[in-house]
XYZ file of C-alpha atoms in Angstrom:
669
model
C -34.927 -22.837 33.507
C -31.801 -22.662 35.710
C -30.482 -25.892 37.241
C -30.438 -26.316 41.033
C -27.242 -28.390 41.099
C -25.319 -25.479 42.598
C -22.399 -25.736 40.160
C -20.110 -22.824 39.417
C -20.180 -22.869 35.641
C -17.018 -20.739 35.450
C -14.973 -23.190 37.553
C -12.582 -25.811 36.153
C -14.399 -29.168 36.421
C -11.680 -31.292 34.832
C -10.469 -34.344 36.792
C -7.571 -33.717 39.132
C -5.101 -35.584 36.922
C -5.985 -33.321 33.971
C -6.059 -29.930 35.728
C -2.300 -29.652 35.453
C -2.393 -30.489 31.743
C -1.001 -27.751 29.559
C -1.433 -27.237 25.885
C 1.550 -28.145 23.759
C 2.966 -24.784 22.703
C 5.491 -25.789 20.117
C 7.351 -22.777 18.759
C 6.989 -22.591 14.998
C 9.656 -20.997 12.793
C 8.978 -17.300 12.315
C 8.651 -16.590 8.546
C 9.835 -13.014 9.122
C 13.251 -14.075 10.397
C 16.269 -13.261 8.244
C 17.770 -16.160 6.406
C 21.297 -16.686 7.661
C 21.455 -14.583 10.825
C 19.190 -13.584 13.682
C 19.869 -9.867 13.049
C 19.114 -7.714 10.047
C 21.398 -8.333 7.102
C 21.918 -6.080 4.111
C 20.087 -8.332 1.650
C 18.494 -11.736 1.294
C 19.259 -12.916 -2.183
C 21.114 -15.735 -3.834
C 24.474 -14.384 -4.926
C 25.123 -12.238 -1.861
C 24.225 -14.851 0.732
C 26.221 -17.650 -0.862
C 29.350 -15.804 0.214
C 28.176 -15.907 3.845
C 27.738 -19.685 4.004
C 31.439 -20.382 4.550
C 31.692 -17.740 7.273
C 28.560 -18.769 9.183
C 28.633 -22.497 8.695
C 26.150 -24.783 7.035
C 22.762 -23.116 6.382
C 19.552 -24.481 7.828
C 17.662 -26.999 5.701
C 15.286 -25.759 2.998
C 16.386 -22.121 3.426
C 17.260 -21.236 -0.143
C 16.853 -24.397 -2.144
C 13.980 -22.825 -4.095
C 15.457 -19.309 -4.296
C 12.711 -17.454 -2.364
C 13.335 -16.264 1.223
C 10.712 -17.030 3.827
C 9.521 -13.470 4.338
C 8.902 -13.074 0.577
C 7.076 -16.359 0.257
C 3.312 -16.335 -0.114
C 1.620 -17.189 3.185
C -2.165 -17.577 3.206
C -4.715 -17.816 5.951
C -6.464 -21.225 5.729
C -9.802 -20.843 3.966
C -11.607 -22.674 6.776
C -10.394 -20.123 9.372
C -12.239 -16.794 9.466
C -10.233 -13.584 9.626
C -11.178 -12.749 13.273
C -10.090 -16.240 14.404
C -6.658 -16.214 12.770
C -3.692 -14.945 14.781
C -2.100 -12.462 12.387
C 0.005 -10.981 15.201
C 2.362 -13.958 15.026
C 3.584 -12.780 11.628
C 4.005 -9.073 12.379
C 7.423 -8.050 13.664
C 7.011 -4.307 13.196
C 4.925 -3.873 16.402
C 3.477 -0.759 14.758
C 2.025 -1.217 11.284
C -0.751 -3.613 10.253
C -0.594 -5.717 7.137
C -3.619 -6.820 5.128
C -5.450 -10.097 4.765
C -6.429 -10.289 1.118
C -5.767 -13.501 -0.831
C -3.636 -12.934 -3.965
C -6.141 -15.005 -5.943
C -8.511 -12.011 -5.804
C -8.397 -9.704 -8.850
C -8.054 -6.697 -6.507
C -5.279 -8.183 -4.342
C -2.836 -5.522 -5.562
C -4.862 -2.616 -4.115
C -3.771 -2.819 -0.415
C -0.080 -2.362 -1.265
C -0.872 0.822 -3.221
C -3.059 2.183 -0.409
C -0.355 1.470 2.155
C 2.229 3.256 0.015
C 0.013 6.364 -0.196
C -0.575 6.265 3.568
C 3.137 6.856 4.190
C 3.108 10.101 2.166
C 2.515 12.683 4.950
C 0.641 15.235 2.833
C -1.653 12.612 1.306
C -2.402 11.048 4.690
C -3.232 14.405 6.268
C -5.453 15.578 3.396
C -7.309 12.261 3.096
C -8.010 12.007 6.834
C -9.505 15.504 6.701
C -12.072 14.211 4.201
C -13.834 12.453 7.114
C -15.050 15.836 8.324
C -15.992 17.405 5.007
C -19.755 17.836 5.473
C -20.206 18.689 1.787
C -19.342 15.101 0.909
C -22.228 13.829 3.068
C -24.841 16.380 2.006
C -27.597 14.767 -0.064
C -27.833 17.900 -2.227
C -24.171 17.809 -3.210
C -23.460 14.063 -3.353
C -23.052 13.016 -6.977
C -24.045 9.719 -8.499
C -20.453 8.526 -8.013
C -19.612 8.180 -4.284
C -16.516 10.068 -3.061
C -13.551 7.709 -3.056
C -11.485 9.905 -0.727
C -13.876 9.349 2.206
C -13.571 5.567 1.895
C -9.817 5.940 1.625
C -9.916 8.057 4.796
C -11.691 5.193 6.549
C -8.880 2.824 5.490
C -6.234 5.230 6.838
C -8.203 5.672 10.064
C -8.473 1.891 10.379
C -4.710 1.519 9.971
C -4.044 4.037 12.731
C -6.684 2.583 15.058
C -5.154 -0.896 14.776
C -1.713 0.563 15.435
C -2.585 2.702 18.452
C -4.491 -0.112 20.212
C -1.631 -2.616 19.994
C -1.340 -2.696 23.828
C -5.019 -2.529 24.831
C -5.895 -6.180 24.364
C -7.079 -8.574 27.121
C -4.509 -10.945 28.597
C -1.336 -10.941 30.666
C 1.292 -10.763 27.919
C 3.213 -7.555 27.198
C 4.066 -7.885 23.505
C 2.310 -5.601 21.025
C -0.459 -7.267 19.042
C -1.060 -5.819 15.567
C -4.015 -6.997 13.505
C -4.787 -6.517 9.805
C -6.990 -4.297 7.683
C -9.200 -5.340 4.774
C -10.213 -2.467 2.418
C -13.578 -4.016 1.505
C -15.569 -0.761 1.664
C -12.990 1.071 -0.413
C -12.982 -1.599 -3.116
C -16.788 -1.762 -3.129
C -16.906 1.990 -3.768
C -14.155 1.749 -6.367
C -16.137 -0.881 -8.272
C -19.082 1.457 -8.912
C -16.948 4.222 -10.466
C -17.832 4.119 -14.193
C -14.280 4.799 -15.400
C -12.849 2.035 -13.203
C -15.522 -0.379 -14.402
C -14.878 0.373 -18.074
C -11.131 0.029 -17.623
C -11.617 -3.255 -15.694
C -9.028 -2.187 -13.116
C -10.265 -4.719 -10.567
C -11.274 -7.465 -12.982
C -9.299 -10.603 -13.694
C -8.918 -9.711 -17.350
C -5.449 -10.258 -18.860
C -6.486 -8.249 -21.922
C -6.460 -5.115 -19.763
C -3.280 -5.766 -17.771
C -1.460 -8.902 -16.739
C -1.489 -9.661 -13.046
C 2.065 -8.465 -12.462
C 1.427 -4.944 -13.828
C -2.013 -4.279 -12.363
C -0.704 -2.040 -9.532
C 0.668 0.394 -12.118
C -2.709 0.933 -13.821
C -4.529 1.029 -10.485
C -2.076 3.547 -8.989
C -2.233 5.811 -12.036
C -6.041 5.862 -12.036
C -6.269 6.340 -8.256
C -4.040 9.430 -8.382
C -6.108 10.827 -11.241
C -9.433 10.228 -9.478
C -8.305 11.653 -6.115
C -7.061 14.750 -7.903
C -10.381 15.000 -9.762
C -12.361 14.899 -6.496
C -10.463 17.942 -5.180
C -11.321 20.086 -8.212
C -12.851 22.870 -6.090
C -9.831 23.018 -3.797
C -6.084 22.971 -4.231
C -5.187 19.855 -6.181
C -2.880 18.182 -3.692
C -2.077 15.113 -5.803
C -1.212 17.255 -8.816
C 0.975 19.580 -6.723
C 2.966 16.594 -5.408
C 3.073 14.183 -8.368
C 2.343 16.361 -11.398
C 4.855 17.151 -14.136
C 4.475 18.553 -17.651
C 5.734 16.953 -20.850
C 6.244 18.873 -24.098
C 5.943 16.595 -27.130
C 6.731 17.199 -30.779
C 6.318 15.060 -33.887
C 8.117 15.766 -37.163
C 9.038 13.736 -40.220
C 12.715 12.966 -40.706
C 12.534 14.209 -44.334
C 10.985 17.518 -43.275
C 7.747 16.774 -45.112
C 4.837 18.557 -43.487
C 4.859 20.902 -40.489
C 5.785 19.540 -37.017
C 3.085 19.199 -34.367
C 3.535 20.208 -30.716
C 1.504 19.365 -27.625
C 1.675 19.605 -23.821
C 0.581 16.819 -21.452
C 0.208 16.792 -17.673
C 1.171 13.445 -16.089
C 1.155 12.093 -12.526
C 3.516 9.173 -13.190
C 6.494 8.512 -15.467
C 6.596 5.370 -17.609
C 10.030 3.851 -18.090
C 10.927 2.670 -21.602
C 13.659 0.178 -22.447
C 13.592 0.057 -26.264
C 16.942 1.872 -26.807
C 18.692 -0.391 -24.287
C 17.650 -3.904 -25.357
C 18.212 -6.143 -28.385
C 21.518 -4.455 -29.207
C 24.084 -6.099 -31.485
C 26.770 -5.540 -28.864
C 25.451 -6.132 -25.328
C 26.091 -3.245 -22.971
C 25.283 -2.502 -19.365
C 23.199 0.594 -18.625
C 22.733 2.524 -15.421
C 19.422 3.526 -13.856
C 20.189 7.189 -14.560
C 20.363 6.519 -18.310
C 16.966 4.816 -18.348
C 15.376 7.580 -16.273
C 16.847 10.301 -18.457
C 15.417 8.660 -21.569
C 11.967 8.655 -19.904
C 12.262 12.383 -19.073
C 13.976 13.518 -22.271
C 13.998 11.048 -25.108
C 13.103 10.491 -28.703
C 11.791 7.554 -30.691
C 11.462 6.825 -34.404
C 8.315 5.293 -35.824
C 6.501 4.963 -39.120
C 3.546 7.295 -39.782
C 1.425 8.424 -42.715
C 2.484 11.694 -44.304
C -0.287 13.608 -46.062
C 2.185 15.741 -48.006
C 3.879 12.798 -49.716
C 0.940 10.385 -49.363
C 3.192 7.639 -48.073
C 4.526 6.173 -44.848
C 7.670 7.914 -43.633
C 9.894 7.894 -40.566
C 8.592 10.215 -37.855
C 10.696 11.456 -34.943
C 8.766 11.689 -31.682
C 10.384 13.720 -28.877
C 9.105 14.094 -25.310
C 10.749 16.351 -22.723
C 9.800 17.089 -19.101
C 9.392 20.821 -18.535
C 8.983 20.720 -14.728
C 9.768 18.373 -11.842
C 7.441 16.905 -9.184
C 8.138 16.700 -5.479
C 7.260 12.995 -5.555
C 8.587 11.174 -8.592
C 6.505 8.045 -9.291
C 7.937 5.609 -11.823
C 5.927 2.919 -13.584
C 8.512 0.230 -14.328
C 6.457 -1.437 -17.117
C 8.438 -4.684 -17.127
C 6.996 -6.971 -14.436
C 5.501 -10.157 -15.823
C 7.387 -9.835 -19.099
C 10.297 -11.790 -20.486
C 13.786 -10.980 -19.309
C 14.861 -9.515 -22.648
C 11.967 -7.013 -22.586
C 13.332 -4.855 -19.781
C 13.864 -7.104 -16.773
C 17.390 -7.908 -17.927
C 18.348 -4.273 -17.281
C 17.107 -4.437 -13.681
C 19.167 -7.607 -13.195
C 22.366 -5.692 -14.023
C 25.058 -5.853 -11.338
C 27.953 -3.362 -11.325
C 29.532 -4.240 -7.977
C 29.591 -6.903 -5.285
C 26.312 -5.624 -3.822
C 24.289 -5.870 -7.006
C 22.055 -2.834 -6.459
C 21.049 -1.411 -9.828
C 18.331 0.797 -8.291
C 20.027 3.741 -6.531
C 18.919 5.175 -3.202
C 19.701 8.768 -4.181
C 19.269 10.516 -7.528
C 19.367 14.102 -8.757
C 17.433 15.539 -11.716
C 18.233 18.918 -13.287
C 16.444 20.696 -16.141
C 18.690 22.754 -18.446
C 17.728 25.978 -20.192
C 18.193 24.420 -23.633
C 15.553 21.782 -22.822
C 17.888 18.912 -21.986
C 17.674 16.897 -18.779
C 20.603 15.841 -16.581
C 20.246 12.846 -14.264
C 22.777 11.949 -11.567
C 22.806 8.871 -9.369
C 24.765 8.128 -6.224
C 26.899 4.962 -6.294
C 29.295 3.373 -3.836
C 32.915 2.986 -4.883
C 35.251 0.135 -3.966
C 36.903 2.147 -1.182
C 33.538 2.870 0.435
C 33.244 6.477 -0.723
C 30.222 7.993 -2.466
C 30.403 9.033 -6.086
C 27.835 10.832 -8.296
C 27.552 9.579 -11.882
C 26.183 12.102 -14.411
C 24.093 11.320 -17.500
C 23.393 14.382 -19.639
C 23.082 13.181 -23.241
C 22.950 15.387 -26.341
C 19.342 15.526 -27.512
C 18.961 18.068 -30.333
C 15.629 19.788 -29.865
C 13.906 22.005 -32.452
C 13.942 25.724 -31.708
C 10.161 25.960 -31.417
C 10.112 23.109 -28.919
C 12.816 24.809 -26.827
C 10.690 27.962 -26.781
C 7.662 26.027 -25.499
C 9.785 24.390 -22.796
C 11.203 27.742 -21.646
C 7.703 29.236 -21.478
C 6.433 26.307 -19.444
C 9.415 26.291 -17.084
C 9.045 30.002 -16.369
C 5.838 29.180 -14.480
C 7.676 26.695 -12.225
C 11.186 27.907 -11.293
C 12.199 24.632 -9.582
C 14.758 23.292 -12.032
C 16.685 20.896 -9.820
C 15.682 18.273 -7.247
C 17.600 15.716 -5.239
C 15.439 12.654 -4.628
C 15.570 9.858 -2.064
C 14.071 6.399 -2.562
C 10.768 6.159 -0.659
C 8.874 3.023 -1.696
C 8.999 0.049 -4.060
C 6.134 -2.262 -5.036
C 7.419 -5.546 -6.432
C 5.940 -8.672 -7.955
C 7.134 -11.895 -6.322
C 7.027 -14.907 -8.659
C 5.323 -17.672 -6.690
C 5.705 -20.070 -9.613
C 9.440 -20.112 -8.857
C 8.735 -21.483 -5.392
C 9.245 -25.244 -5.059
C 6.120 -25.516 -2.908
C 3.974 -24.144 -5.723
C 5.668 -26.138 -8.464
C 4.779 -29.272 -6.548
C 1.124 -28.177 -6.641
C 1.048 -28.138 -10.432
C 1.839 -24.515 -11.312
C 3.412 -24.123 -14.722
C 6.727 -22.452 -15.444
C 6.940 -18.981 -16.909
C 4.104 -17.801 -19.082
C 3.705 -14.070 -19.713
C -0.064 -14.106 -19.269
C -0.102 -16.729 -16.511
C 2.821 -15.697 -14.323
C 1.757 -16.623 -10.793
C 2.743 -14.322 -7.981
C 1.761 -11.668 -5.478
C 2.785 -8.087 -4.721
C 4.846 -6.826 -1.803
C 5.687 -3.319 -0.611
C 8.970 -1.916 0.663
C 8.494 1.525 2.198
C 10.612 3.949 4.192
C 8.691 4.832 7.356
C 9.551 8.382 8.520
C 10.627 8.808 12.131
C 7.669 11.152 12.703
C 5.278 8.332 11.836
C 6.945 6.054 14.369
C 6.963 8.677 17.112
C 3.299 9.461 16.544
C 2.302 5.770 16.586
C 4.365 4.984 19.706
C 3.043 8.077 21.487
C -0.525 7.010 20.808
C 0.215 3.473 21.966
C 1.571 4.906 25.222
C -1.456 7.182 25.641
C -3.920 4.341 25.015
C -2.116 2.112 27.530
C -2.162 4.876 30.152
C -5.869 5.488 29.576
C -6.604 1.784 29.976
C -4.676 1.694 33.261
C -6.760 4.577 34.644
C -9.955 2.925 33.423
C -9.098 -0.418 35.044
C -8.263 1.248 38.336
C -11.642 3.018 38.454
C -13.860 0.546 36.591
C -16.816 -0.859 38.479
C -19.729 -3.171 37.787
C -20.859 -3.281 34.179
C -17.689 -1.500 32.988
C -15.771 -4.680 33.788
C -17.783 -6.441 31.093
C -15.516 -5.032 28.365
C -12.933 -7.379 26.811
C -10.031 -5.724 28.611
C -12.000 -5.319 31.850
C -10.203 -8.124 33.702
C -6.682 -7.298 32.547
C -4.155 -6.591 35.289
C -3.346 -2.825 35.333
C 0.290 -3.630 36.158
C 0.587 -5.613 32.913
C -0.863 -2.756 30.877
C 1.549 -0.347 32.554
C 4.466 -2.535 31.459
C 3.155 -2.364 27.897
C 3.106 1.420 28.066
C 6.696 1.408 29.366
C 7.723 -0.659 26.329
C 6.274 1.967 23.976
C 7.982 4.713 25.988
C 11.332 2.952 25.698
C 10.941 2.518 21.947
C 10.269 6.249 21.586
C 13.892 6.902 22.510
C 15.105 4.866 19.504
C 12.700 6.135 16.849
C 14.307 6.841 13.484
C 13.551 6.242 9.817
C 13.299 2.552 8.987
C 12.369 0.330 6.070
C 9.483 -2.116 6.394
C 8.443 -4.975 4.106
C 4.679 -5.604 3.780
C 3.861 -9.040 2.381
C 0.129 -9.545 2.949
C -0.130 -9.999 6.758
C 3.587 -10.782 7.084
C 5.260 -7.496 8.126
C 9.030 -7.400 8.574
C 11.544 -4.635 9.398
C 14.218 -4.590 6.728
C 16.865 -2.339 5.148
C 16.995 -0.164 2.042
C 19.305 -2.601 0.234
C 16.520 -5.174 0.366
C 14.247 -2.820 -1.572
C 16.943 -1.941 -4.121
C 18.058 -5.442 -5.098
C 16.419 -6.980 -8.188
C 19.105 -9.350 -9.414
C 17.237 -12.358 -7.985
C 14.898 -13.894 -10.592
C 11.859 -14.183 -8.304
C 11.470 -10.413 -7.776
C 10.269 -7.970 -10.453
C 9.707 -4.179 -10.146
C 6.271 -2.546 -10.540
C 6.252 0.940 -8.972
C 9.170 2.981 -7.621
C 8.711 6.328 -5.862
C 11.303 8.953 -4.993
C 10.737 12.007 -2.817
C 12.496 15.374 -2.999
C 14.736 15.668 0.062
C 14.317 19.438 0.411
C 10.568 18.962 0.775
C 10.705 16.957 4.025
C 11.659 19.851 6.296
C 9.318 22.283 4.574
C 6.297 20.028 5.141
C 7.226 18.767 8.601
C 4.323 20.701 10.116
C 1.753 19.294 7.674
C 1.798 15.795 9.108
C -1.411 16.012 11.124
C -4.925 16.496 9.726
C -6.865 19.573 10.732
C -8.912 17.499 13.188
C -8.155 14.301 15.020
C -9.714 11.212 13.496
C -11.483 10.561 16.826
C -13.234 13.942 16.838
C -16.096 13.268 14.475
C -18.982 15.700 14.606
C -22.256 14.501 16.192
C -24.158 16.377 13.501
C -23.645 13.408 11.152
C -26.440 11.626 13.066
C -28.785 14.467 12.138
C -27.965 14.513 8.426
C -30.677 13.829 5.884
C -31.019 10.511 4.132
C -29.606 10.301 0.617
C -32.572 8.170 -0.506
C -35.545 10.232 0.789
C -33.915 13.459 2.054
C -35.453 12.978 5.536
C -33.922 12.995 9.011
C -34.183 9.799 11.083
C -37.196 9.800 13.420
C -34.939 8.993 16.372
C -32.633 11.897 15.569
C -35.569 14.331 15.838
C -36.153 13.300 19.448
C -32.840 14.476 20.861
C -30.164 17.148 20.581
C -26.417 16.585 20.152
C -25.906 17.333 23.870
C -28.020 14.309 24.819
C -25.805 11.862 22.915
C -23.237 9.699 24.743
C -19.842 11.272 25.208
C -16.301 10.041 25.592
C -16.144 7.024 27.892
C -19.865 6.215 27.716
C -20.853 2.747 26.570
C -23.103 2.203 23.564
C -24.429 -0.975 21.957
C -24.773 -1.397 18.229
C -26.029 -4.011 15.845
C -25.680 -4.196 12.072
C -27.368 -6.224 9.364
C -25.876 -6.906 5.962
C -26.917 -8.069 2.511
C -24.774 -9.676 -0.186
C -24.003 -7.692 -3.311
C -21.546 -10.201 -4.763
C -21.465 -13.973 -4.499
C -18.333 -16.012 -4.030
C -16.641 -17.564 -7.043
C -14.091 -20.349 -6.673
C -12.234 -22.961 -8.676
C -10.531 -26.249 -7.892
C -6.752 -26.273 -8.323
C -4.883 -29.246 -9.767
C -4.032 -30.285 -6.213
C -7.736 -30.490 -5.331
C -7.674 -27.390 -3.125
C -10.390 -24.772 -3.366
C -9.124 -21.411 -4.622
C -11.371 -18.382 -4.169
C -11.102 -16.042 -7.149
C -13.845 -13.635 -6.109
C -14.988 -13.228 -2.535
C -18.471 -12.725 -1.166
C -19.001 -9.010 -0.673
C -21.522 -7.629 1.801
C -23.057 -4.182 2.088
C -24.490 -2.557 5.193
C -28.307 -2.678 5.170
C -29.312 -1.627 8.699
C -27.606 -0.044 11.705
C -28.943 0.236 15.271
C -27.358 2.189 18.159
C -28.518 2.059 21.803
C -27.401 4.275 24.690
C -26.333 1.910 27.487
C -26.896 4.610 30.123
C -30.657 4.638 29.710
C -31.468 2.016 27.063
C -32.797 4.581 24.602
C -32.433 4.165 20.861
C -29.945 6.564 19.282
C -30.295 5.381 15.717
C -32.171 2.604 13.926
C -32.104 3.125 10.170
C -31.941 1.135 6.972
C -29.041 1.784 4.625
C -29.539 1.862 0.870
C -26.817 -0.178 -0.927
C -25.453 1.333 -4.108
C -25.201 -2.057 -5.821
C -27.919 -4.608 -6.646
C -28.610 -7.061 -3.828
C -28.001 -10.709 -4.773
C -28.820 -12.233 -1.372
C -30.787 -10.638 1.482
C -29.274 -13.180 3.928
C -32.644 -13.993 5.471
C -33.534 -17.407 6.826
C -36.987 -18.692 7.716
C -37.618 -21.471 10.225
């Protein structure tokens, strides 16, 4: 029953002396800010910044006493604060790209960085977004037992773009862009039911499969393979971008027994450091030498010889016979000891300390050898190309196989530019974590999290800013015409003049759009520079995945940026598709035609019910804090849609989960 007191419940009923009270808005230090200056600097690490202390005065307290900059440090959302109630926007300085909110304690915490890296490959983004409209993937007669992973990945990409384009359509009177976060729960739930992924334990916390630091490498390799497998009836996009052939030969050093030859198709290149470590006389090696050994190298090992019935020395040679447009390198050294490969990445040849080059060139010779060149900066500021050609003696039969394979792909030379780097940040080197009882280095217990450096193409920025401007303009028109129930939306009471100012900000930024580097560290997103991605001489940062892209390919594929259909133009026929469980059409779908469904601008109401398919698992840390090691995972169980124009039901169906239900989330009173 309503009270008759006549009070306006929306009025401020505080006493007069408290109405002027304002909340204390103390400005907290921004963790994205550079260390010694307010502007972008060329790097953030120990040796380089020590030289700046004398020039810029005494550094702020606690800046570098533990060796990890603020924007690399692990920052977690408090466990008692739900994701929707946490202000992630405070930690995003890009104003364009969302980060992710996935605690590093989860076994699958490395997945978002890999997904974000693939999103910034234009061809992959376009092809994956098109999977949303592939009706064959939703047909009950063609859907296999394994759900299509590309459609869930398309949803993640669509979610990233939706968050970005609605940065200015929030309620309130501020003008700054507000960027949220994405959580790839659906994608990971689908990934978990793939038999190959389950058997390989790619998302399990099992150090016998891969230590935490190197999990992105195994996950990335399998993801490329599976996406390429799903497109078997079409052009294999992943293989056309990442694929390269290797010709291998094995022969005994004594000549006993015939040599064996084989050809292997790979989507990534594994770096090997055996010839460069544990030498009697220490020597510094360049990146080009290590890469050349991975593309054209030989190794000696002991193997059983049937001819002599004894173990003999076998020479194993592996040579690349073609080059990919996107060169993906698995660094294979993160989480290991320094002398097992990391020491090479720590090499410093100049005052900048960048062992990883920004530009490289790879050329395949007719005799089977591989030449690698890398661009370095000289002392006088000029650019210089260093060449590493080597003298690998290949058997005649192997050269013939290489020539035959290369004749099918005439591209013998590529110049590559650094595109992305996924790194492992050692949290156990942070003073804050050492105080909480974390141990020092242990190969199988190295504590840390993964971050992504990626070069964002100017076309991505222009597209995102254009959509932000369009969304702001649409909201202004809506607010000017909105009446009655339309004002009930969250942004319904926003001042149109404020929204117009937001659109003007996006328009102004469009004039300055160019390629830029961005650092993704969970939900902390920071603009940075390429030197930040290249530097590995600081002990807290270890390489996992490095990708290069052929420069000549950017102009050729400039028109392939957009998917065939906009992500907002989904077909209404999906509501009339047959159920996967019983092959029947929903009873509500039979009562209407697609023309009767709500259109653009019409309001609908929806409700969803979920069930749990995985229970939460947690442990108590030495400090007494609760650490979640496996989150509760829900699956959609029922969806209801109502047309707000007439109150009619559009859809009200149960959804069959693919995994066993552990909790139906029902409560009886």
